[in-house]
Short mmCIF file of C-alpha atoms in Angstrom, two decimals:
data_model
loop_
_atom_site.label_atom_id
_atom_site.label_comp_id
_atom_site.label_asym_id
_atom_site.label_seq_id
_atom_site.Cartn_x
_atom_site.Cartn_y
_atom_site.Cartn_z
CA MET A 1 -11.82 -37.36 26.52
CA ILE A 2 -8.55 -35.72 25.48
CA LEU A 3 -7.31 -35.73 29.06
CA LEU A 4 -8.06 -39.45 29.35
CA ALA A 5 -6.27 -40.11 26.05
CA LEU A 6 -3.22 -38.25 27.36
CA ILE A 7 -3.22 -40.30 30.57
CA ARG A 8 -3.50 -43.55 28.61
CA LEU A 9 -0.64 -42.60 26.27
CA GLY A 10 1.73 -41.48 29.02
CA ASP A 11 5.06 -40.09 27.77
CA ASP A 12 4.31 -40.68 24.08
CA ALA A 13 1.39 -38.26 23.88
CA TYR A 14 1.79 -36.07 20.82
CA GLY A 15 -0.63 -35.28 17.98
CA VAL A 16 -0.47 -38.50 15.95
CA PRO A 17 -0.89 -41.04 18.82
CA ILE A 18 -3.60 -38.87 20.38
CA SER A 19 -5.61 -38.85 17.14
CA LYS A 20 -5.18 -42.64 16.78
CA GLU A 21 -6.22 -43.20 20.37
CA LEU A 22 -9.36 -41.14 19.86
CA LEU A 23 -10.09 -43.03 16.63
CA ASP A 24 -9.66 -46.39 18.40
CA VAL A 25 -11.81 -45.48 21.38
CA THR A 26 -14.60 -43.52 19.71
CA GLY A 27 -14.48 -45.00 16.21
CA ARG A 28 -14.53 -41.49 14.75
CA GLU A 29 -11.77 -39.51 13.12
CA VAL A 30 -11.16 -36.28 15.03
CA ALA A 31 -9.44 -33.54 13.01
CA PHE A 32 -5.98 -32.47 14.13
CA GLY A 33 -7.15 -28.87 14.18
CA SER A 34 -9.87 -29.74 16.70
CA ILE A 35 -7.46 -31.78 18.84
CA TYR A 36 -4.93 -28.95 18.98
CA ALA A 37 -7.65 -26.36 19.66
CA ALA A 38 -8.85 -28.44 22.63
CA LEU A 39 -5.29 -29.00 23.84
CA ASP A 40 -4.54 -25.27 23.62
CA ARG A 41 -7.62 -24.48 25.70
CA LEU A 42 -6.65 -27.12 28.27
CA GLN A 43 -3.14 -25.69 28.41
CA GLU A 44 -4.51 -22.18 28.96
CA LYS A 45 -6.50 -23.54 31.91
CA GLY A 46 -3.36 -25.22 33.30
CA LEU A 47 -4.71 -28.75 32.94
CA VAL A 48 -2.09 -29.76 30.39
CA SER A 49 1.55 -28.88 29.82
CA SER A 50 3.57 -29.34 26.65
CA THR A 51 7.21 -29.68 25.64
CA LEU A 52 8.84 -29.68 22.23
CA GLY A 53 10.85 -32.67 21.08
CA ASP A 54 13.66 -32.68 18.55
CA PRO A 55 12.87 -31.96 14.87
CA THR A 56 12.80 -35.08 12.69
CA PRO A 57 13.27 -35.33 8.89
CA ALA A 58 10.19 -37.56 8.57
CA ARG A 59 8.03 -34.66 9.72
CA GLY A 60 9.61 -32.12 7.39
CA GLY A 61 12.03 -31.00 10.09
CA ARG A 62 9.23 -30.13 12.50
CA ALA A 63 9.39 -31.04 16.17
CA LYS A 64 6.82 -33.16 17.99
CA ARG A 65 4.90 -31.40 20.72
CA TYR A 66 4.49 -33.74 23.67
CA PHE A 67 1.58 -33.16 26.05
CA ARG A 68 1.26 -34.22 29.65
CA VAL A 69 -1.58 -33.91 32.15
CA THR A 70 -0.70 -31.68 35.08
CA GLN A 71 -1.65 -32.33 38.72
CA LYS A 72 -4.49 -29.88 38.33
CA GLY A 73 -5.59 -31.80 35.23
CA LEU A 74 -5.52 -35.09 37.13
CA ARG A 75 -7.66 -33.62 39.91
CA GLU A 76 -10.09 -32.35 37.26
CA VAL A 77 -10.30 -35.84 35.73
CA HIS A 78 -11.08 -37.40 39.11
CA LEU A 79 -13.70 -34.76 39.84
CA THR A 80 -15.34 -35.30 36.47
CA ARG A 81 -15.27 -39.06 36.96
CA SER A 82 -16.96 -38.87 40.36
CA ALA A 83 -19.53 -36.40 39.01
CA LEU A 84 -20.31 -38.69 36.09
CA THR A 85 -20.55 -41.71 38.40
CA LYS A 86 -23.03 -39.88 40.62
CA LEU A 87 -25.06 -38.85 37.60
CA TRP A 88 -25.19 -42.43 36.32
CA ARG A 89 -26.27 -43.66 39.73
CA GLY A 90 -29.15 -41.24 39.55
CA LEU A 91 -30.56 -43.00 36.48
CA PRO A 92 -31.86 -46.40 37.78
CA ARG A 93 -34.31 -46.93 34.92
CA LEU A 94 -31.58 -46.59 32.28
CA GLU A 95 -29.42 -49.10 34.19
CA GLU A 96 -32.34 -51.57 34.32
CA GLU A 97 -32.99 -51.13 30.60
CA ALA A 98 -29.36 -51.73 29.83
CA THR A 99 -29.34 -54.97 31.86
CA MET B 1 3.60 -46.70 2.54
CA ASN B 2 3.15 -45.95 -1.13
CA GLY B 3 6.44 -44.80 -2.58
CA GLU B 4 4.85 -43.09 -5.61
CA ARG B 5 2.60 -40.80 -3.58
CA SER B 6 4.77 -39.20 -0.93
CA GLN B 7 3.89 -35.53 -1.36
CA PRO B 8 0.70 -33.93 0.01
CA PRO B 9 -1.34 -31.60 -2.29
CA ALA B 10 0.80 -28.55 -3.02
CA LEU B 11 -2.07 -26.07 -2.73
CA ALA B 12 -3.11 -27.46 0.65
CA VAL B 13 0.48 -27.23 1.88
CA TRP B 14 0.68 -23.64 0.65
CA LEU B 15 -2.56 -22.80 2.48
CA LEU B 16 -1.32 -24.52 5.62
CA ARG B 17 1.97 -22.67 5.50
CA HIS B 18 0.16 -19.32 5.37
CA VAL B 19 -2.32 -20.19 8.11
CA CYS B 20 0.22 -21.79 10.44
CA ARG B 21 3.21 -19.59 11.08
CA ASN B 22 4.11 -19.90 14.73
CA GLU B 23 6.17 -22.54 16.55
CA ASP B 24 3.18 -24.36 18.05
CA CYS B 25 1.62 -24.70 14.65
CA ALA B 26 4.80 -26.29 13.27
CA SER B 27 4.11 -29.35 15.46
CA LEU B 28 0.59 -29.57 14.05
CA VAL B 29 1.93 -29.44 10.50
CA GLY B 30 4.50 -32.10 11.41
CA ASP B 31 1.72 -34.36 12.74
CA LEU B 32 -0.26 -33.92 9.52
CA LEU B 33 2.78 -34.79 7.40
CA GLU B 34 3.56 -37.81 9.57
CA ARG B 35 0.02 -39.19 9.25
CA PHE B 36 -0.01 -38.45 5.53
CA ASP B 37 3.29 -40.28 5.18
CA GLU B 38 1.66 -43.30 6.83
CA GLY B 39 -0.75 -43.59 3.90
CA GLU B 40 -3.61 -41.12 4.35
CA SER B 41 -5.30 -39.82 1.19
CA ASP B 42 -5.17 -36.39 -0.43
CA GLY B 43 -8.81 -35.88 0.56
CA TRP B 44 -7.95 -36.59 4.19
CA PHE B 45 -5.14 -34.01 4.01
CA TRP B 46 -7.47 -31.42 2.48
CA ARG B 47 -10.14 -32.05 5.16
CA GLN B 48 -7.55 -31.56 7.89
CA VAL B 49 -6.22 -28.35 6.36
CA LEU B 50 -9.70 -26.88 5.84
CA THR B 51 -10.64 -27.73 9.42
CA ILE B 52 -7.50 -25.93 10.63
CA VAL B 53 -8.34 -22.91 8.47
CA LEU B 54 -11.92 -22.77 9.79
CA ILE B 55 -10.88 -23.19 13.42
CA ARG B 56 -8.16 -20.54 13.12
CA ALA B 57 -10.56 -18.14 11.38
CA SER B 58 -13.27 -18.61 14.00
CA ASN B 59 -10.69 -18.22 16.80
CA GLY B 60 -9.41 -15.05 15.15
CA LEU B 61 -12.90 -13.59 14.80
CA ARG B 62 -13.80 -14.50 18.37
CA ALA B 63 -10.58 -13.08 19.78
CA HIS B 64 -10.73 -9.87 17.72
CA TRP B 65 -14.42 -8.99 17.75
CA PRO B 66 -13.78 -5.47 19.14
CA GLN B 67 -11.39 -4.72 16.27
CA ILE B 68 -13.82 -6.07 13.65
CA LEU B 69 -16.78 -4.12 15.04
CA PHE B 70 -14.56 -1.05 15.32
CA SER B 71 -13.56 -1.24 11.67
CA ILE B 72 -17.17 -1.64 10.50
CA ALA B 73 -18.60 1.14 12.68
CA GLY B 74 -15.60 3.41 12.12
CA GLY B 75 -15.64 2.83 8.37
CA VAL B 76 -19.33 3.76 8.08
CA ILE B 77 -18.87 6.87 10.24
CA LEU B 78 -15.86 8.05 8.24
CA LEU B 79 -17.63 7.38 4.95
CA PHE B 80 -20.73 9.42 5.79
CA TRP B 81 -19.45 12.07 8.20
CA GLY B 82 -15.66 12.01 7.93
CA TRP B 83 -13.92 13.84 10.73
CA ARG B 84 -16.66 16.51 10.90
CA LEU B 85 -18.12 14.77 13.97
CA LEU B 86 -15.12 16.06 15.87
CA ILE B 87 -16.24 19.65 15.20
CA GLY B 88 -19.18 19.07 17.54
CA VAL B 89 -16.79 18.07 20.31
CA LEU B 90 -13.83 20.40 19.85
CA GLY B 91 -15.63 23.32 18.20
CA GLU B 92 -15.27 24.71 14.70
CA THR B 93 -13.05 27.62 15.73
CA LEU B 94 -10.40 25.47 17.35
CA ILE B 95 -10.28 23.03 14.43
CA ALA B 96 -10.13 25.88 11.91
CA ARG B 97 -7.31 27.48 13.89
CA ILE B 98 -5.34 24.22 13.95
CA ARG B 99 -5.80 23.75 10.19
CA ASP B 100 -5.04 27.37 9.36
CA TRP B 101 -1.72 27.20 11.18
CA GLY B 102 -0.48 24.88 8.44
CA LEU B 103 -1.29 27.43 5.75
CA GLY B 104 1.70 29.47 6.87
CA LEU B 105 4.10 26.63 6.08
CA ARG B 106 5.90 26.34 2.79
CA SER B 107 4.87 23.74 0.24
CA PRO B 108 4.96 20.72 0.44
CA MET B 109 4.88 20.96 4.25
CA SER B 110 1.54 22.81 4.18
CA VAL B 111 -0.04 20.05 2.05
CA LEU B 112 1.48 17.34 4.23
CA TYR B 113 0.37 19.12 7.39
CA ASP B 114 -3.22 19.44 6.16
CA LEU B 115 -3.30 15.78 5.14
CA VAL B 116 -1.90 14.60 8.46
CA ILE B 117 -4.18 16.86 10.50
CA ARG B 118 -7.31 15.70 8.66
CA SER B 119 -6.23 12.06 9.06
CA LEU B 120 -5.51 12.63 12.74
CA PHE B 121 -8.96 14.16 13.23
CA ALA B 122 -10.54 11.22 11.38
CA ALA B 123 -8.61 8.69 13.49
CA MET B 124 -9.53 10.55 16.69
CA THR B 125 -13.21 10.60 15.67
CA VAL B 126 -13.42 6.81 15.66
CA GLN B 127 -11.11 6.11 18.61
CA PRO B 128 -13.91 6.30 21.23
CA ILE B 129 -15.67 3.38 19.49
CA LEU B 130 -12.60 1.19 19.94
CA ALA B 131 -12.22 2.35 23.54
CA VAL B 132 -15.80 1.36 24.39
CA LEU B 133 -15.45 -2.03 22.67
CA LEU B 134 -12.17 -2.75 24.46
CA VAL B 135 -13.78 -1.84 27.78
CA LEU B 136 -16.63 -4.25 27.02
CA ASP B 137 -14.05 -6.92 26.16
CA ARG B 138 -12.16 -6.13 29.38
CA ALA B 139 -9.05 -5.55 27.31
CA PHE B 140 -8.79 -1.77 27.55
CA ARG B 141 -5.23 -0.42 27.49
CA TRP B 142 -4.23 3.18 26.81
CA ARG B 143 -1.20 1.84 24.96
CA SER B 144 -3.45 -0.14 22.59
CA LEU B 145 -5.44 3.00 21.76
CA LEU B 146 -2.28 5.03 21.21
CA ARG B 147 -0.73 2.37 18.99
CA THR B 148 -3.93 2.08 16.96
CA LEU B 149 -4.04 5.86 16.55
CA LEU B 150 -0.40 6.01 15.46
CA ILE B 151 -0.84 3.23 12.93
CA SER B 152 -4.16 4.47 11.58
CA VAL B 153 -3.10 8.09 10.91
CA PRO B 154 -0.59 7.37 8.09
CA LEU B 155 -2.84 4.66 6.65
CA ILE B 156 -5.87 6.98 6.58
CA ALA B 157 -3.67 9.72 5.11
CA ALA B 158 -2.58 7.35 2.34
CA ASN B 159 -6.24 6.50 1.61
CA VAL B 160 -7.29 10.14 1.56
CA ALA B 161 -4.34 11.13 -0.64
CA ALA B 162 -5.06 8.31 -3.06
CA PHE B 163 -8.72 9.29 -3.34
CA GLU B 164 -8.26 13.03 -3.56
CA TRP B 165 -5.50 12.92 -6.12
CA TRP B 166 -6.13 9.87 -8.25
CA ALA B 167 -9.62 8.41 -7.80
CA SER B 168 -12.49 9.26 -10.13
CA PRO B 169 -15.77 10.37 -8.52
CA GLY B 170 -18.77 8.07 -8.38
CA VAL B 171 -20.44 5.34 -6.40
CA ALA B 172 -17.73 2.79 -7.23
CA SER B 173 -15.06 4.94 -5.65
CA GLU B 174 -17.18 5.31 -2.48
CA VAL B 175 -17.49 1.54 -2.26
CA ILE B 176 -13.75 1.16 -2.75
CA PHE B 177 -13.13 3.92 -0.20
CA LEU B 178 -15.31 2.12 2.35
CA ALA B 179 -13.52 -1.18 1.68
CA LEU B 180 -10.12 0.47 2.04
CA ILE B 181 -11.04 2.36 5.18
CA LEU B 182 -12.47 -0.84 6.70
CA CYS B 183 -9.19 -2.61 5.99
CA THR B 184 -7.22 0.36 7.32
CA LEU B 185 -9.10 0.47 10.61
CA LEU B 186 -9.04 -3.32 10.97
CA VAL B 187 -5.28 -3.53 10.38
CA SER B 188 -4.64 -0.58 12.72
CA ALA B 189 -6.73 -2.01 15.54
CA TRP B 190 -5.53 -5.59 14.98
CA VAL B 191 -1.86 -4.61 15.15
CA GLY B 192 -2.38 -1.79 17.64
CA CYS B 193 -4.14 -3.97 20.22
CA GLN B 194 -1.65 -6.81 19.91
CA SER B 195 1.12 -5.73 22.27
CA ALA B 196 2.89 -8.58 24.02
CA PRO B 197 1.88 -9.16 27.64
CA GLY B 198 4.25 -7.44 30.03
CA SER B 199 5.76 -5.23 27.32
CA THR B 200 6.52 -1.62 28.18
CA ILE B 201 6.49 1.52 26.06
CA SER B 202 10.30 1.51 26.08
CA GLY B 203 10.19 -1.83 24.27
CA ASP B 204 7.22 -1.12 22.03
CA SER B 205 8.37 -1.22 18.42
CA VAL B 206 5.38 0.70 16.97
CA LEU B 207 5.73 3.56 19.44
CA LEU B 208 9.51 3.66 19.05
CA ALA B 209 9.30 3.68 15.26
CA THR B 210 6.65 6.41 15.31
CA ARG B 211 8.73 8.54 17.64
CA ALA B 212 11.74 8.03 15.38
CA ILE B 213 9.78 9.14 12.29
CA VAL B 214 8.31 12.18 14.03
CA THR B 215 11.66 13.33 15.40
CA ALA B 216 13.36 12.67 12.05
CA LEU B 217 10.76 14.80 10.25
CA THR B 218 11.05 17.54 12.88
CA ALA B 219 14.84 17.51 12.56
CA ALA B 220 14.54 17.56 8.77
CA TYR B 221 12.27 20.60 9.02
CA LEU B 222 14.78 22.36 11.28
CA LEU B 223 17.56 21.57 8.78
CA HIS B 224 15.47 23.01 5.99
CA ALA B 225 14.65 26.17 7.94
CA SER B 226 18.29 26.70 8.86
CA LEU B 227 19.42 26.10 5.26
CA ASP B 228 16.85 28.63 4.01
CA ARG B 229 18.09 31.16 6.52
CA SER B 230 21.71 30.69 5.48
CA VAL B 231 20.91 30.92 1.74
CA TYR B 232 18.67 33.95 1.89
CA GLY B 233 20.51 35.72 4.70
CA ASN B 234 21.87 39.13 3.72
CA GLY B 235 24.74 41.18 5.01
CA GLY B 236 28.49 41.12 4.85
CA ILE B 237 30.91 38.27 5.19
CA TRP B 238 30.81 38.45 8.99
CA ASN B 239 27.02 38.13 9.10
CA ARG B 240 27.06 35.35 6.55
CA GLY B 241 29.65 33.51 8.60
CA ILE B 242 27.44 33.77 11.68
CA VAL B 243 24.42 32.48 9.73
CA LEU B 244 26.46 29.55 8.38
CA ALA B 245 27.63 28.74 11.90
CA GLU B 246 24.00 28.87 13.04
CA THR B 247 23.07 26.40 10.29
CA PHE B 248 25.86 24.10 11.40
CA VAL B 249 24.94 24.28 15.09
CA ILE B 250 21.18 23.88 14.51
CA SER B 251 21.80 20.85 12.26
CA ALA B 252 24.18 19.29 14.75
CA LEU B 253 21.85 19.89 17.70
CA SER B 254 18.79 18.62 15.81
CA CYS B 255 20.50 15.40 14.83
CA TRP B 256 22.07 14.94 18.25
CA SER B 257 18.70 15.45 19.99
CA ALA B 258 16.94 13.09 17.57
CA ARG B 259 19.61 10.48 18.23
CA ARG B 260 19.29 10.89 21.99
CA LEU B 261 15.50 10.57 21.78
CA ASN B 262 15.69 7.38 19.70
CA ARG B 263 18.31 5.22 21.34
CA LYS B 264 17.16 2.12 19.54
CA TYR B 265 17.78 3.70 16.11
CA ARG B 266 20.60 6.06 17.06
CA ARG B 267 23.14 4.63 14.64
CA SER B 268 20.85 5.07 11.65
CA MET B 269 19.34 8.39 12.78
CA PRO B 270 21.61 10.73 10.70
CA ALA B 271 20.81 8.75 7.56
CA VAL B 272 17.09 8.71 8.41
CA ILE B 273 17.08 12.49 8.94
CA LEU B 274 18.89 13.17 5.68
CA ILE B 275 16.58 10.81 3.78
CA SER B 276 13.57 12.53 5.39
CA TRP B 277 14.93 15.91 4.33
CA THR B 278 15.50 14.64 0.77
CA LEU B 279 12.02 13.12 0.54
CA VAL B 280 10.12 16.05 2.01
CA PHE B 281 12.17 19.10 1.00
CA GLY B 282 14.73 17.84 -1.50
CA TYR B 283 12.37 17.95 -4.45
CA SER B 284 11.37 21.61 -4.00
CA THR B 285 14.95 22.67 -3.17
CA PHE B 286 16.57 20.98 -6.14
CA THR B 287 13.77 22.03 -8.50
CA TYR B 288 14.26 25.62 -7.39
CA TRP B 289 18.03 25.42 -7.89
CA SER B 290 17.80 23.78 -11.29
CA ARG B 291 15.54 26.67 -12.34
CA ILE B 292 17.97 29.20 -10.93
CA VAL B 293 20.86 27.53 -12.76
CA ALA B 294 18.93 27.47 -16.04
CA ASP B 295 17.75 31.09 -15.81
CA SER B 296 20.63 32.92 -14.17
CA ILE B 297 23.86 31.10 -14.81
CA ASP B 298 25.20 34.01 -16.85
CA HIS B 299 24.24 36.60 -14.27
CA PRO B 300 27.22 38.18 -12.43
CA TRP B 301 25.61 37.49 -9.03
CA PHE B 302 25.01 33.85 -9.76
CA ARG B 303 28.38 32.54 -8.58
CA PRO B 304 28.37 34.15 -5.12
CA TYR B 305 24.70 33.23 -4.68
CA PHE B 306 25.35 29.62 -5.68
CA ALA B 307 28.47 29.46 -3.52
CA ASN B 308 26.37 30.70 -0.60
CA PHE B 309 23.89 27.90 -1.20
CA LEU B 310 26.64 25.28 -1.40
CA LEU B 311 28.24 26.56 1.80
CA GLY B 312 24.87 26.43 3.60
CA PHE B 313 24.17 22.96 2.22
CA PHE B 314 27.54 21.59 3.31
CA SER B 315 27.18 23.25 6.73
CA MET B 316 23.88 21.47 7.12
CA ILE B 317 25.32 18.10 6.06
CA ALA B 318 28.43 18.52 8.22
CA GLY B 319 26.36 19.57 11.25
CA THR B 320 24.01 16.62 10.78
CA LEU B 321 26.86 14.15 10.53
CA LEU B 322 28.68 15.63 13.51
CA GLY B 323 25.53 15.63 15.67
CA GLY B 324 24.69 12.11 14.55
CA LEU B 325 28.10 10.57 14.98
CA TRP B 326 29.46 12.55 17.95
CA ASN B 327 30.65 10.33 20.78
CA THR B 328 29.03 7.23 19.29
CA ARG B 329 31.96 4.96 20.03
CA ASN B 330 32.69 6.13 23.58
CA THR B 331 29.19 5.51 24.88
CA GLY B 332 29.10 2.01 23.47
CA GLU B 333 25.94 2.82 21.57
CA GLY B 334 24.06 0.32 19.50
CA PRO B 335 21.03 -1.91 19.60
CA ALA B 336 23.03 -4.70 21.25
CA SER B 337 23.31 -2.67 24.48
CA LEU B 338 19.55 -2.59 24.88
CA PRO B 339 17.95 -5.26 27.07
CA ASP B 340 16.11 -7.87 25.03
CA ARG B 341 12.44 -8.47 25.56
CA PRO B 342 11.95 -11.75 27.47
CA PRO B 343 10.68 -14.63 25.30
CA LEU B 344 6.93 -15.17 25.37
CA LEU B 345 7.25 -18.92 25.70
CA SER B 346 9.96 -20.18 27.98
#
């Protein structure tokens, strides 16, 4: 979910827009601590990279940390998508119920 | 945005500041402040901060489980058995011989030696537990064990000294002792197993500082021994001159060697050695001399005796300064000449 949010946000993916994106899509507030914990894990796995922006006075002189999905991360997203698609195709009864 | 409420709860900010210290965390704090500035409530800010605290605490516990288990197991072992478990491994005779060697030293070195030796035995008793846990965690490093040992010895010694000299007996003191020893072992293992990836012993601050302290104490002991020899040495002027020269040379060589062994702290080494001498031996020396002055100032032998002491003392100081400052400028010494450790995040 975080990887998809990063792809949707493009170059403006730092903490605040990511949390808003997740709130818009899921309808639930996700804590910043949880978002950063997930991003740190993704970065350790090489799926995400981050760069620091310039410090701004509005943020108490603290820099924004911009995240970007790496090539490995993109491949992982495609793999997950195809896996999920196959899994959904394996559930004909649920599809019928939904229609 | 509400202009009246622009500051987040002070206590939450204080908590956040103590939980988040590194550069990455600064961005997280900035995000929180930005969202709060957009109109989020105090309750929202508190929820975010508490979530961060919980996540950081659980990450810390998960990442440091060997150190936590080590402190619990080690604390219980030291509380009930102390360092006596080591007797079964090394043998009572060897341990007694090591401890007895210190009895021949003059006070306060004998007391200090006994305290350090007992603390070293205690630290060595629990080290295998940490080694096993680190192996299980696939994080075993000899350097981590050595660092933990070096950090834990003075901390255990401080605990033991505090309890033997000041604490009152009873169950409460045992509980406090266990709590303190748990904290001691946890801090030692936490810091000791935290060396930066890719760091070497030549850049390891704990090992370098420990080596500096040990060499400074050794040099201070040599200064003291040479001063004693020059003060109590008998014979004519010629012999006294030779003994004073010996004091000077031993002091200079001790300080020079200590400086060579601790390149990182070489500029401050003479001062460190003299401070070590003052802390460890200064009290007994000056107490002794104040007593001599009070009791024997009218005695006809007092002046030559006192002059002998002053000559020995100044020989020691001059030798230390010469050994510590010799050739400092020509070799371009100083911390700036040392290669810096590469940044962790680049």
